[in-house]
Amino acid sequence: MKILLTGASGYIGGNLLKELKKNHQVIAVSRSAQGKTNEENVTWVAADLFAPEDNQRIMQGIDLAVYLVHSMQPQAKLTQASFEDMDALLADNFARAAATCGVKRIVYLSGIIPDAPKLSRHLASRLECEKILGSYGVPVTTLRAGLIVGPQGSSFPILQSLVQRLPGLVLPRWAYNRTHPVALDDVVHGLLAVIERQDLGQQAIDIGGPEEMTYRQLFEETAQELGKKLPMVDVPLIPVWLSKLWVTLISGKPIEMVGPLLDSLVHDMVISPEHTVEGITDAPTTFRQSVRRATENQDSPGYSLPSIKIPFKKDMENPKNDVKSIQRVRIPASWSVQDTADYYLAWLQRASFKAVSTRVSQGHAEIHLPLLRDPILVLDYSPAHSSEQDVVYVISGGRLARVKNDDRARLIFRRVLAEDKVIIAIQEYEPTLPWFVYTLTQARVHLVVMTIFGYETAALATWENLSQRLRSKKVSIAL
């Protein structure tokens, strides 16, 4: 079987690759293939999954695609987007390409989804990605894991850092919520089982270890395994936002990662009977055993926990002055994606009281400022990249755009899951202004513009909905 493995250079993907290459031909995907060496049954490819054409290129001839992608950290030198909107766009790109290229199945790693009326942002995003991946007809088998215990990644290294670095713990209310921790090796074997089995198809499967535990118990048993005494005091009034700050500081992990993870701790995340598959759900490794495995080589030279860092510091190193700005706006139910794009271009001029002028003709748009002869931005409609649910303009010129020979700098309007919402994204854009000046001026203006535009389209959607209700009531009265 020919398998596409995204996130192949990551924490879980790298371990899964070691198992997959024994019996399958693997196309291993990473953002950069630099330093990666092809070997028997493994071919490395570089791809930007935000680019639809890259997704199409890597999907050619693939039987099964493994999706190990998450956007909890910045994806460009300047990222103006929530992780939910980035993940939605990535999943939509991936699912479209899989359907177009005839991929037979997608395997997706997610987290256990609690039975709750309102999910945290992180878990709601994971569930939305699951739905988006399956929205183009390709069956999606989702493995939903509890807290994964391994030497790298996100959740367990944070827990370990708190245990090792603090003389004691003050425990908020969420410390008594329950989870099903699962060893990294068991998750890898679970993914392998899901990939190998042909009878699973479209379904979600929970996986967790043999113990259902509170987070307090996780702290206690980790401390015992590490040979440390760790006094604990219950302070249930500590708000989650305050927990985010001190956990970020002590763990050395970025706030973009810590914040969403801690938001999810308000839920009990335990295995659900309706998402159980024998031989996959019931992972055998106990929590103490998994902690032992995760920490057994940490006394070797060269190993260290992440250093303590100031919260909110951006860690991404990116020599390219590129921008990724993604916002999702609610639109009237009667609008198409093209209606949204047309309205936006016309709205720029009206909302700025003609301080900005837009000239649109046959798919060519120019945005002008007063006293400047040349446009600040030039946009050209791209029929090759557009569809009924996807309108794409290439940023092809203008005083404020650094234009290259490719057409990757784009303004995109995308509908996902047939909802009355449209994702508006600027990708691969490089400004001509000095970077410091750009971040203080043009970038901030763009965010304000998109916020105001989102408020207006949401108001129009509410008004349209209200008008329809009033009309239906009048019809009922008349009858």
PDB file of C-alpha atoms in Angstrom, residues 85 327-337 339-340 343 413-416 419-424 450-469:
ATOM      1  CA  ASP A  85      -9.320  28.936  11.113  1.00  0.00           C
ATOM      2  CA  GLN A 327     -10.269  35.229   9.295  1.00  0.00           C
ATOM      3  CA  ARG A 328     -13.670  33.548   9.156  1.00  0.00           C
ATOM      4  CA  VAL A 329     -16.751  35.716   8.695  1.00  0.00           C
ATOM      5  CA  ARG A 330     -20.446  34.923   8.851  1.00  0.00           C
ATOM      6  CA  ILE A 331     -22.377  35.793   5.670  1.00  0.00           C
ATOM      7  CA  PRO A 332     -26.062  35.897   4.644  1.00  0.00           C
ATOM      8  CA  ALA A 333     -27.404  32.455   3.690  1.00  0.00           C
ATOM      9  CA  SER A 334     -28.315  33.708   0.216  1.00  0.00           C
ATOM     10  CA  TRP A 335     -24.731  34.736  -0.638  1.00  0.00           C
ATOM     11  CA  SER A 336     -22.362  32.640  -2.672  1.00  0.00           C
ATOM     12  CA  VAL A 337     -18.605  32.766  -2.126  1.00  0.00           C
ATOM     13  CA  ASP A 339     -20.943  37.305  -3.792  1.00  0.00           C
ATOM     14  CA  THR A 340     -18.773  37.620  -0.681  1.00  0.00           C
ATOM     15  CA  TYR A 343     -19.029  42.612  -1.783  1.00  0.00           C
ATOM     16  CA  PHE A 413     -12.363  33.234  -0.156  1.00  0.00           C
ATOM     17  CA  ARG A 414     -13.340  29.711   0.936  1.00  0.00           C
ATOM     18  CA  ARG A 415     -16.514  28.109   2.283  1.00  0.00           C
ATOM     19  CA  VAL A 416     -16.125  24.946   4.397  1.00  0.00           C
ATOM     20  CA  GLU A 419     -21.900  26.703   6.380  1.00  0.00           C
ATOM     21  CA  ASP A 420     -22.970  30.328   6.108  1.00  0.00           C
ATOM     22  CA  LYS A 421     -19.384  31.341   6.818  1.00  0.00           C
ATOM     23  CA  VAL A 422     -16.455  32.161   4.557  1.00  0.00           C
ATOM     24  CA  ILE A 423     -12.765  31.975   5.375  1.00  0.00           C
ATOM     25  CA  ILE A 424     -10.869  34.953   3.949  1.00  0.00           C
ATOM     26  CA  MET A 450     -11.299  42.465   8.501  1.00  0.00           C
ATOM     27  CA  THR A 451     -12.883  42.851  11.948  1.00  0.00           C
ATOM     28  CA  ILE A 452     -15.227  45.598  10.746  1.00  0.00           C
ATOM     29  CA  PHE A 453     -16.064  43.625   7.596  1.00  0.00           C
ATOM     30  CA  GLY A 454     -16.906  40.581   9.720  1.00  0.00           C
ATOM     31  CA  TYR A 455     -19.240  42.642  11.910  1.00  0.00           C
ATOM     32  CA  GLU A 456     -21.032  44.026   8.864  1.00  0.00           C
ATOM     33  CA  THR A 457     -21.542  40.689   7.112  1.00  0.00           C
ATOM     34  CA  ALA A 458     -22.749  39.131  10.382  1.00  0.00           C
ATOM     35  CA  ALA A 459     -25.249  41.984  10.788  1.00  0.00           C
ATOM     36  CA  LEU A 460     -26.456  41.466   7.220  1.00  0.00           C
ATOM     37  CA  ALA A 461     -26.840  37.746   7.911  1.00  0.00           C
ATOM     38  CA  THR A 462     -28.865  38.433  11.056  1.00  0.00           C
ATOM     39  CA  TRP A 463     -31.064  40.927   9.220  1.00  0.00           C
ATOM     40  CA  GLU A 464     -31.705  38.480   6.356  1.00  0.00           C
ATOM     41  CA  ASN A 465     -32.616  35.743   8.819  1.00  0.00           C
ATOM     42  CA  LEU A 466     -34.954  38.061  10.726  1.00  0.00           C
ATOM     43  CA  SER A 467     -36.613  39.231   7.497  1.00  0.00           C
ATOM     44  CA  GLN A 468     -37.255  35.655   6.420  1.00  0.00           C
ATOM     45  CA  ARG A 469     -38.855  34.848   9.771  1.00  0.00           C
TER      46      ARG A 469
END
